[in-house]
């Protein structure tokens, strides 16, 4: 696997496209400009890796569209050294972006083959700070809680209470909620039993499913 000049050029082009679509956060754009997305795709799709599209990654799952990754990453407002929990590792691409934003990333996936593959790729890229778990994300990661930031990358029918409880006070959860289409919600924990919800528009994700596969 190599990161050629051609890939780097395509990546700059992708950043330009995301900028045109309204992504303005320079740190997020820089992170996307640095992660070799083609490493996270099957060979057959590598030539299209820098199009702003989702692609199949096996186990009937998809790597999110770069615009969605950029949008969620922007909403998440990751600060350096923040403890960040991601539910839905998938390919590991979003986890890599979060790590480059300075987060200490914990990521959970319910499909073992995807979990193993993502873990290997993140290690290969030298992102050793990312810790991967094969678990049911509905329950979060209680032994490592609380988290400053939690991001869910699958469409959830409802907001799991466990995730809200695993936020720090002032912490944020970014989660697409809904059955067929989802609304992108940002939930900010304001107190021990107080959460504030913002709605950031329509998206469509693969479903958030209970249990491990
Ligand atoms: N962040 C990923 C996107 C993957 S798609 C990327 O950058 O590639 C969403 C992923 O969420 C899928 O891999 C799916 O298997 C996983 N998922 C769905 N429900 C889950 C659950 N309850 N716990 C953990 N992972 C889950």
Coordinates of N, CA and C and ligand atoms in Angstrom, one line a residue:
X1 N 0.9 -1.2 0.0 CA 0.0 0.0 0.0 C 0.9 1.2 0.0
X2 N 0.6 2.1 -0.9 CA 1.4 3.4 -0.9 C 0.6 4.6 -1.1
X3 N 1.1 5.7 -0.7 CA 0.4 7.0 -0.8 C 1.1 7.8 -1.9
X4 N 0.7 7.7 -3.1 CA 1.4 8.3 -4.3 C 1.1 9.8 -4.4
X5 N 1.8 10.4 -5.3 CA 1.5 11.9 -5.6 C 0.1 12.0 -6.1
X6 N -0.3 11.0 -6.9 CA -1.6 11.0 -7.4 C -2.7 11.0 -6.3
X7 N -2.5 10.1 -5.4 CA -3.5 10.1 -4.2 C -3.5 11.4 -3.5
X8 N -2.3 12.0 -3.3 CA -2.2 13.2 -2.5 C -2.9 14.3 -3.3
X9 N -2.8 14.3 -4.6 CA -3.4 15.3 -5.4 C -4.9 15.2 -5.3
X10 N -5.4 13.9 -5.4 CA -6.8 13.6 -5.3 C -7.4 14.1 -4.0
X11 N -6.6 13.9 -2.9 CA -7.0 14.3 -1.6 C -7.1 15.8 -1.5
X12 N -6.2 16.5 -2.1 CA -6.3 18.0 -2.1 C -7.6 18.4 -2.8
X13 N -7.9 17.7 -3.9 CA -9.1 18.0 -4.6 C -10.4 17.7 -3.8
X14 N -10.3 16.6 -3.0 CA -11.5 16.3 -2.1 C -11.7 17.4 -1.1
X15 N -10.6 17.9 -0.5 CA -10.7 19.0 0.5 C -11.3 20.2 -0.2
X16 N -11.0 20.5 -1.4 CA -11.6 21.6 -2.1 C -13.1 21.4 -2.3
X17 N -13.5 20.2 -2.6 CA -14.9 19.9 -2.8 C -15.6 20.0 -1.5
X18 N -15.0 19.6 -0.4 CA -15.7 19.7 0.9 C -15.9 21.2 1.3
X19 N -14.8 21.9 1.0 CA -14.9 23.4 1.3 C -16.1 24.0 0.5
X20 N -16.2 23.6 -0.8 CA -17.3 24.1 -1.6 C -18.7 23.7 -1.1
X21 N -18.7 22.5 -0.5 CA -20.0 22.1 0.1 C -20.3 22.7 1.5
X22 N -19.4 23.5 1.9 CA -19.7 24.3 3.2 C -18.9 23.9 4.4
X23 N -18.0 23.0 4.3 CA -17.2 22.6 5.5 C -16.1 23.7 5.6
X24 N -16.1 24.4 6.8 CA -15.2 25.5 7.0 C -14.1 25.3 8.0
X25 N -14.3 24.2 8.8 CA -13.4 24.0 9.9 C -12.0 23.6 9.4
X26 N -11.0 24.4 9.6 CA -9.7 24.2 9.0 C -9.0 23.0 9.5
X27 N -9.2 22.7 10.8 CA -8.5 21.6 11.5 C -9.1 20.3 10.9
X28 N -10.4 20.3 10.7 CA -11.1 19.1 10.1 C -10.6 18.9 8.7
X29 N -10.5 20.0 7.9 CA -10.1 19.9 6.5 C -8.7 19.4 6.4
X30 N -7.8 19.8 7.3 CA -6.4 19.4 7.3 C -6.3 17.9 7.7
X31 N -7.1 17.5 8.6 CA -7.1 16.0 9.0 C -7.5 15.2 7.8
X32 N -8.6 15.6 7.1 CA -9.0 14.9 5.9 C -8.0 14.9 4.8
X33 N -7.3 16.0 4.8 CA -6.2 16.1 3.8 C -5.0 15.2 4.1
X34 N -5.0 14.7 5.3 CA -3.8 13.9 5.7 C -4.1 12.4 5.7
X35 N -5.4 12.0 5.9 CA -5.6 10.5 6.0 C -5.8 9.9 4.7
X36 N -5.0 8.9 4.4 CA -5.1 8.2 3.1 C -6.3 7.3 3.0
X37 N -7.4 7.9 2.6 CA -8.7 7.1 2.6 C -8.6 5.8 1.8
X38 N -7.8 5.8 0.7 CA -7.7 4.6 -0.1 C -7.2 3.4 0.7
X39 N -6.5 3.6 1.8 CA -6.0 2.5 2.6 C -7.2 1.8 3.3
X40 N -8.3 2.5 3.5 CA -9.4 2.0 4.2 C -10.5 1.3 3.3
X41 N -10.2 1.3 2.0 CA -11.1 0.7 1.1 C -10.6 -0.6 0.5
X42 N -11.5 -1.4 0.0 CA -11.0 -2.6 -0.7 C -10.4 -2.1 -2.0
X43 N -9.4 -3.0 -2.5 CA -8.7 -2.6 -3.7 C -9.5 -2.1 -4.9
X44 N -10.7 -2.9 -5.1 CA -11.5 -2.6 -6.2 C -12.1 -1.1 -6.2
X45 N -12.1 -0.5 -5.0 CA -12.7 0.9 -4.9 C -11.6 1.9 -4.7
X46 N -10.3 1.5 -4.6 CA -9.2 2.4 -4.3 C -9.2 3.6 -5.3
X47 N -9.5 3.4 -6.5 CA -9.4 4.5 -7.5 C -10.4 5.5 -7.3
X48 N -11.5 5.2 -6.5 CA -12.5 6.2 -6.3 C -12.5 6.7 -4.9
X49 N -11.4 6.4 -4.2 CA -11.4 6.7 -2.7 C -11.6 8.2 -2.4
X50 N -11.2 9.1 -3.3 CA -11.3 10.5 -3.0 C -12.5 11.2 -3.7
X51 N -13.5 10.3 -4.1 CA -14.8 10.9 -4.5 C -15.6 11.1 -3.2
X52 N -16.4 12.0 -3.2 CA -17.2 12.3 -1.9 C -18.4 11.3 -1.9
X53 N -18.1 10.0 -1.7 CA -19.1 9.0 -1.7 C -18.9 7.9 -0.7
X54 N -19.9 7.3 -0.2 CA -19.7 6.1 0.7 C -19.4 4.9 -0.2
X55 N -18.7 3.9 0.3 CA -18.4 2.6 -0.4 C -18.6 1.4 0.5
X56 N -18.9 0.3 -0.1 CA -19.0 -0.9 0.7 C -17.7 -1.4 1.3
X57 N -17.7 -1.8 2.6 CA -16.5 -2.3 3.2 C -16.6 -3.7 3.7
X58 N -17.7 -4.4 3.3 CA -17.9 -5.8 3.8 C -18.9 -5.8 4.9
X59 N -19.4 -7.0 5.3 CA -20.4 -7.2 6.3 C -21.6 -6.3 6.1
X60 N -21.9 -6.0 4.8 CA -23.0 -5.1 4.5 C -22.9 -3.7 5.1
X61 N -21.7 -3.3 5.3 CA -21.5 -1.9 5.9 C -20.8 -1.0 4.9
X62 N -20.8 0.3 5.2 CA -20.2 1.2 4.3 C -19.2 2.2 5.1
X63 N -18.2 2.6 4.4 CA -17.4 3.7 4.9 C -18.2 5.0 4.7
X64 N -18.3 5.9 5.6 CA -19.2 7.1 5.5 C -18.6 8.0 4.4
X65 N -19.5 8.8 3.8 CA -19.1 9.8 2.8 C -18.2 10.8 3.5
X66 N -17.1 11.2 2.8 CA -16.2 12.2 3.4 C -17.0 13.5 4.0
X67 N -18.0 13.9 3.2 CA -18.7 15.1 3.7 C -19.3 14.8 5.1
X68 N -19.9 13.6 5.2 CA -20.5 13.2 6.5 C -19.4 13.2 7.6
X69 N -18.3 12.6 7.3 CA -17.2 12.5 8.3 C -16.8 14.0 8.7
X70 N -16.7 14.8 7.7 CA -16.3 16.2 8.0 C -17.3 16.9 8.8
X71 N -18.6 16.7 8.4 CA -19.7 17.4 9.1 C -19.8 16.9 10.6
X72 N -19.7 15.6 10.8 CA -19.8 15.1 12.2 C -18.5 15.5 13.0
X73 N -17.4 15.5 12.3 CA -16.1 15.9 13.0 C -16.2 17.4 13.4
X74 N -16.8 18.2 12.6 CA -16.9 19.6 12.9 C -17.8 19.8 14.1
X75 N -19.0 19.1 14.1 CA -19.9 19.2 15.2 C -19.3 18.8 16.5
X76 N -18.4 17.8 16.4 CA -17.9 17.2 17.6 C -16.9 18.1 18.3
X77 N -16.3 19.1 17.6 CA -15.4 20.1 18.3 C -14.4 19.4 19.2
X78 N -13.6 18.5 18.6 CA -12.6 17.8 19.4 C -11.4 18.7 19.8
X79 N -11.1 18.7 21.1 CA -9.9 19.4 21.6 C -8.8 18.4 21.8
X80 N -7.5 18.9 21.7 CA -6.4 18.0 22.0 C -6.5 17.3 23.3
X81 N -6.2 16.0 23.3 CA -6.3 15.2 24.5 C -7.7 14.8 25.0
X82 N -8.7 15.3 24.3 CA -10.1 14.8 24.6 C -10.2 13.3 24.6
X83 N -10.9 12.7 25.5 CA -11.3 11.3 25.4 C -12.5 11.2 24.4
X84 N -12.3 10.5 23.3 CA -13.4 10.4 22.3 C -13.8 9.0 22.1
X85 N -15.1 8.7 22.2 CA -15.6 7.4 22.0 C -16.3 7.4 20.6
X86 N -16.0 6.5 19.7 CA -16.7 6.3 18.5 C -17.4 5.0 18.5
X87 N -18.7 5.0 18.1 CA -19.5 3.8 18.0 C -19.6 3.5 16.5
X88 N -19.1 2.4 16.0 CA -19.2 2.1 14.6 C -17.9 2.3 13.9
X89 N -16.9 1.5 14.3 CA -15.5 1.7 13.7 C -15.5 1.6 12.2
X90 N -16.3 0.6 11.7 CA -16.4 0.3 10.3 C -15.0 0.1 9.7
X91 N -14.6 0.9 8.8 CA -13.3 0.8 8.1 C -12.1 1.4 9.0
X92 N -12.5 2.2 10.0 CA -11.5 2.9 10.8 C -11.1 4.3 10.3
X93 N -11.7 4.7 9.2 CA -11.4 6.0 8.6 C -11.7 7.2 9.5
X94 N -13.0 7.2 10.0 CA -13.4 8.3 10.9 C -12.5 8.3 12.2
X95 N -12.2 7.1 12.7 CA -11.3 7.1 13.9 C -9.9 7.7 13.6
X96 N -9.4 7.5 12.4 CA -8.1 8.1 12.0 C -8.2 9.6 12.0
X97 N -9.3 10.1 11.5 CA -9.6 11.6 11.4 C -9.6 12.1 12.8
X98 N -10.4 11.4 13.7 CA -10.5 11.9 15.1 C -9.1 11.9 15.8
X99 N -8.3 10.9 15.5 CA -7.0 10.8 16.1 C -6.1 12.0 15.7
X100 N -6.2 12.4 14.4 CA -5.4 13.5 13.9 C -5.9 14.8 14.4
X101 N -7.2 14.8 14.9 CA -7.7 16.1 15.5 C -7.2 16.2 17.0
X102 N -6.4 15.2 17.4 CA -5.8 15.2 18.7 C -6.6 14.4 19.8
X103 N -7.6 13.7 19.4 CA -8.4 12.9 20.4 C -7.7 11.7 20.8
X104 N -7.9 11.3 22.1 CA -7.5 9.9 22.5 C -8.7 9.0 22.2
X105 N -8.6 8.3 21.1 CA -9.8 7.6 20.5 C -10.0 6.2 21.0
X106 N -11.3 5.9 21.4 CA -11.7 4.6 21.7 C -12.8 4.3 20.7
X107 N -12.7 3.2 20.0 CA -13.7 2.9 18.9 C -14.3 1.5 19.0
X108 N -15.6 1.4 18.9 CA -16.3 0.1 19.1 C -17.0 -0.4 17.8
X109 N -16.8 -1.7 17.4 CA -17.5 -2.2 16.2 C -18.1 -3.6 16.6
X110 N -19.3 -3.8 16.1 CA -20.0 -5.1 16.4 C -19.6 -6.2 15.5
X111 N -19.0 -5.9 14.3 CA -18.6 -7.0 13.3 C -17.1 -7.3 13.6
X112 N -16.8 -8.5 14.0 CA -15.4 -8.8 14.2 C -14.5 -8.6 13.0
X113 N -14.8 -9.1 11.8 CA -13.9 -8.9 10.7 C -13.6 -7.4 10.4
X114 N -14.6 -6.6 10.6 CA -14.3 -5.1 10.4 C -13.4 -4.6 11.5
X115 N -13.7 -5.0 12.7 CA -12.9 -4.6 13.9 C -11.5 -4.9 13.7
X116 N -11.2 -6.2 13.3 CA -9.8 -6.7 13.2 C -9.1 -5.9 12.0
X117 N -9.8 -5.7 10.9 CA -9.2 -5.1 9.8 C -8.8 -3.6 10.1
X118 N -9.8 -2.9 10.7 CA -9.6 -1.5 11.1 C -8.4 -1.4 12.1
X119 N -8.4 -2.3 13.0 CA -7.3 -2.2 14.0 C -6.0 -2.3 13.4
X120 N -5.9 -3.3 12.4 CA -4.6 -3.5 11.7 C -4.2 -2.3 10.9
X121 N -5.2 -1.7 10.2 CA -4.9 -0.5 9.4 C -4.4 0.7 10.2
X122 N -5.1 0.9 11.4 CA -4.8 2.0 12.2 C -3.4 1.8 12.8
X123 N -3.0 0.6 13.1 CA -1.6 0.3 13.6 C -0.6 0.6 12.5
X124 N -0.9 0.1 11.3 CA 0.0 0.3 10.2 C 0.2 1.8 9.9
X125 N -0.8 2.6 10.1 CA -0.6 4.0 9.9 C 0.1 4.7 11.1
X126 N 0.4 3.9 12.1 CA 1.1 4.5 13.3 C 0.2 5.2 14.2
X127 N -1.1 5.0 14.1 CA -2.1 5.6 15.0 C -2.3 4.7 16.2
X128 N -1.3 4.6 17.0 CA -1.3 3.6 18.1 C -2.2 4.1 19.2
X129 N -2.5 5.4 19.2 CA -3.4 5.9 20.3 C -4.8 5.5 20.2
X130 N -5.2 5.0 19.0 CA -6.6 4.6 18.8 C -6.8 3.1 19.4
X131 N -7.7 3.0 20.3 CA -8.0 1.7 20.9 C -9.3 1.1 20.3
X132 N -9.2 -0.1 19.8 CA -10.3 -0.7 19.1 C -10.9 -1.8 19.9
X133 N -12.3 -1.9 20.0 CA -13.0 -2.9 20.8 C -14.0 -3.6 19.9
X134 N -14.2 -4.9 20.1 CA -15.3 -5.6 19.4 C -16.3 -5.8 20.5
X135 N -17.4 -4.9 20.4 CA -18.4 -4.8 21.4 C -19.7 -4.4 20.8
X136 N -20.7 -4.4 21.7 CA -22.0 -3.7 21.3 C -22.0 -2.3 21.8
X137 N -22.0 -1.4 20.8 CA -21.9 0.0 21.1 C -23.0 0.6 21.9
X138 N -24.2 -0.1 21.9 CA -25.3 0.4 22.7 C -25.0 0.7 24.1
X139 N -24.0 -0.1 24.6 CA -23.7 0.0 26.0 C -22.5 1.0 26.3
X140 N -22.0 1.5 25.2 CA -20.8 2.4 25.4 C -19.6 1.6 25.9
X141 N -18.8 2.3 26.6 CA -17.6 1.7 27.2 C -17.4 2.1 28.6
X142 N -18.3 1.6 29.5 CA -18.4 2.1 30.9 C -17.0 2.1 31.6
X143 N -16.1 1.2 31.4 CA -14.9 1.1 32.1 C -13.9 2.2 31.8
X144 N -14.1 2.9 30.6 CA -13.3 4.0 30.2 C -14.0 5.3 30.3
X145 N -15.2 5.3 30.7 CA -16.0 6.6 30.8 C -15.5 7.4 32.0
X146 N -15.7 8.7 32.0 CA -16.5 9.5 31.1 C -15.7 9.9 29.9
X147 N -16.4 10.3 28.8 CA -15.8 10.8 27.6 C -16.2 12.3 27.4
X148 N -15.2 13.0 26.8 CA -15.5 14.4 26.5 C -16.4 14.5 25.2
X149 N -16.2 13.5 24.4 CA -16.9 13.5 23.1 C -17.3 12.0 22.8
X150 N -18.5 11.9 22.2 CA -19.0 10.6 21.7 C -19.6 10.8 20.4
X151 N -19.2 10.0 19.4 CA -19.8 10.1 18.0 C -20.3 8.7 17.6
X152 N -21.5 8.7 17.1 CA -22.1 7.4 16.6 C -22.2 7.6 15.1
X153 N -21.7 6.5 14.4 CA -21.6 6.6 12.9 C -22.6 5.7 12.2
X154 N -23.6 5.2 13.0 CA -24.7 4.4 12.4 C -26.0 5.1 12.8
X155 N -27.1 4.9 12.0 CA -28.4 5.5 12.3 C -29.1 4.8 13.5
X156 N -29.3 5.5 14.6 CA -29.9 5.0 15.8 C -31.4 5.2 15.8
X157 N -32.2 4.2 16.2 CA -33.6 4.5 16.3 C -33.9 5.5 17.5
X158 N -33.0 5.5 18.5 CA -33.2 6.4 19.6 C -31.8 6.6 20.2
X159 N -31.8 7.6 21.1 CA -30.5 7.9 21.7 C -30.3 6.9 22.9
X160 N -29.2 6.1 22.9 CA -29.0 5.2 24.0 C -28.7 6.0 25.3
X161 N -29.4 5.7 26.4 CA -29.2 6.4 27.6 C -27.8 6.2 28.1
X162 N -27.2 5.0 27.9 CA -25.9 4.7 28.4 C -24.9 5.7 27.8
X163 N -25.1 6.1 26.6 CA -24.1 7.0 26.0 C -24.2 8.4 26.6
X164 N -25.5 8.8 26.9 CA -25.6 10.1 27.5 C -25.0 10.1 28.9
X165 N -25.1 9.0 29.6 CA -24.6 8.9 30.9 C -23.0 8.9 30.9
X166 N -22.4 8.5 29.8 CA -21.0 8.3 29.8 C -20.3 9.6 29.3
X167 N -21.0 10.7 29.2 CA -20.4 12.0 28.8 C -20.0 12.7 30.1
X168 N -18.9 13.5 30.0 CA -18.5 14.4 31.0 C -19.6 15.6 31.1
X169 N -19.6 16.3 32.1 CA -20.5 17.5 32.1 C -19.8 18.5 31.2
X170 N -20.6 19.0 30.2 CA -20.0 19.8 29.2 C -19.6 19.0 27.9
X171 N -19.7 17.7 28.1 CA -19.4 16.8 27.0 C -20.5 16.7 25.9
X172 N -20.1 16.3 24.7 CA -21.0 16.3 23.6 C -21.1 14.9 22.9
X173 N -22.4 14.6 22.5 CA -22.6 13.4 21.8 C -23.2 13.8 20.4
X174 N -22.6 13.3 19.3 CA -23.1 13.6 18.0 C -23.6 12.2 17.4
X175 N -24.9 12.2 17.1 CA -25.6 10.9 16.8 C -26.7 11.2 15.8
X176 N -26.7 10.4 14.7 CA -27.8 10.5 13.7 C -29.0 9.6 14.2
X177 N -30.2 10.2 14.4 CA -31.3 9.5 15.0 C -32.5 9.4 14.1
X178 N -33.0 8.2 13.9 CA -34.2 8.0 13.1 C -34.2 6.7 12.5
X179 N -35.3 6.2 12.0 CA -35.4 4.8 11.4 C -34.8 4.7 10.0
X180 N -35.5 5.4 9.1 CA -35.1 5.3 7.7 C -34.1 6.4 7.3
X181 N -34.5 7.6 7.6 CA -33.6 8.7 7.5 C -33.3 9.2 8.9
X182 N -32.2 9.9 9.1 CA -31.9 10.4 10.4 C -31.7 11.9 10.5
X183 N -31.9 12.4 11.7 CA -31.6 13.8 12.0 C -30.3 13.7 12.7
X184 N -29.4 14.6 12.3 CA -28.1 14.7 13.0 C -28.3 15.5 14.3
X185 N -28.2 14.8 15.4 CA -28.4 15.5 16.7 C -27.0 15.7 17.4
X186 N -26.9 16.9 18.0 CA -25.8 17.1 19.0 C -26.4 17.3 20.3
X187 N -26.0 16.4 21.2 CA -26.5 16.5 22.6 C -25.4 16.9 23.5
X188 N -25.6 18.0 24.3 CA -24.6 18.5 25.2 C -25.0 18.3 26.6
X189 N -24.2 17.7 27.4 CA -24.5 17.4 28.8 C -24.3 18.7 29.6
X190 N -25.4 19.2 30.2 CA -25.3 20.4 30.9 C -25.2 20.2 32.4
X191 N -25.5 19.0 32.9 CA -25.5 18.8 34.3 C -25.7 17.3 34.6
X192 N -25.8 16.9 35.8 CA -25.9 15.4 36.1 C -27.1 14.8 35.4
X193 N -28.2 15.5 35.4 CA -29.4 15.0 34.8 C -30.0 15.9 33.7
X194 N -29.1 16.7 33.1 CA -29.6 17.7 32.2 C -28.8 17.6 30.9
X195 N -29.5 17.5 29.8 CA -28.9 17.4 28.4 C -29.7 18.4 27.5
X196 N -28.9 19.0 26.6 CA -29.5 19.9 25.7 C -29.4 19.3 24.3
X197 N -30.4 19.3 23.5 CA -30.3 18.7 22.1 C -30.4 19.8 21.0
X198 N -29.5 19.7 20.1 CA -29.6 20.5 18.9 C -29.8 19.6 17.7
X199 N -30.5 20.1 16.7 CA -30.8 19.4 15.5 C -30.0 20.0 14.3
X200 N -29.2 19.2 13.6 CA -28.3 19.7 12.5 C -28.7 19.1 11.2
X201 N -29.9 18.7 11.0 CA -30.4 18.4 9.6 C -30.4 16.9 9.3
X202 N -30.8 16.6 8.0 CA -31.0 15.3 7.5 C -29.8 14.5 7.0
X203 N -29.7 13.2 7.4 CA -28.6 12.4 6.9 C -29.2 11.0 6.7
X204 N -28.4 10.1 6.0 CA -28.9 8.7 5.9 C -27.7 7.8 6.2
X205 N -27.8 6.9 7.2 CA -26.7 6.0 7.6 C -27.2 4.6 7.6
X206 N -26.2 3.6 7.6 CA -26.5 2.2 7.9 C -27.0 2.1 9.3
X207 N -27.9 1.1 9.6 CA -28.5 1.0 10.9 C -27.6 0.7 12.1
X208 N -27.9 1.3 13.2 CA -27.3 1.0 14.5 C -28.0 -0.3 15.0
X209 N -27.3 -1.4 15.2 CA -28.0 -2.6 15.5 C -27.5 -3.1 16.9
X210 N -28.5 -3.7 17.6 CA -28.1 -4.2 19.0 C -27.2 -5.5 18.9
X211 N -26.4 -5.6 19.9 CA -25.5 -6.9 20.1 C -24.4 -6.9 19.2
X212 N -23.5 -7.9 19.4 CA -22.3 -8.1 18.5 C -22.8 -9.1 17.4
X213 N -22.1 -9.0 16.2 CA -22.5 -9.9 15.1 C -21.7 -11.2 15.2
Ligands
LIG1 N1 -17.1 5.2 11.0 C1 -17.1 4.2 10.0 C2 -18.5 4.1 9.4 C3 -19.0 2.7 9.4 S1 -20.7 2.4 9.1 C4 -16.0 4.5 9.0 O1 -15.3 5.5 9.1 O2 -15.8 3.7 8.1 C5 -21.3 2.2 10.7 C6 -20.7 1.0 11.5 O3 -21.4 0.9 12.7 C7 -20.8 -0.4 10.8 O4 -19.6 -1.0 10.7 C8 -21.7 -1.2 11.8 O5 -21.4 -2.6 11.9 C9 -21.4 -0.5 13.1 N2 -22.5 -0.7 14.2 C10 -23.8 -0.7 14.0 N3 -24.4 -0.9 15.2 C11 -23.4 -1.1 16.1 C12 -23.3 -1.3 17.5 N4 -24.5 -1.5 18.2 N5 -22.1 -1.4 18.1 C13 -21.0 -1.2 17.4 N6 -21.0 -1.0 16.1 C14 -22.1 -0.9 15.4

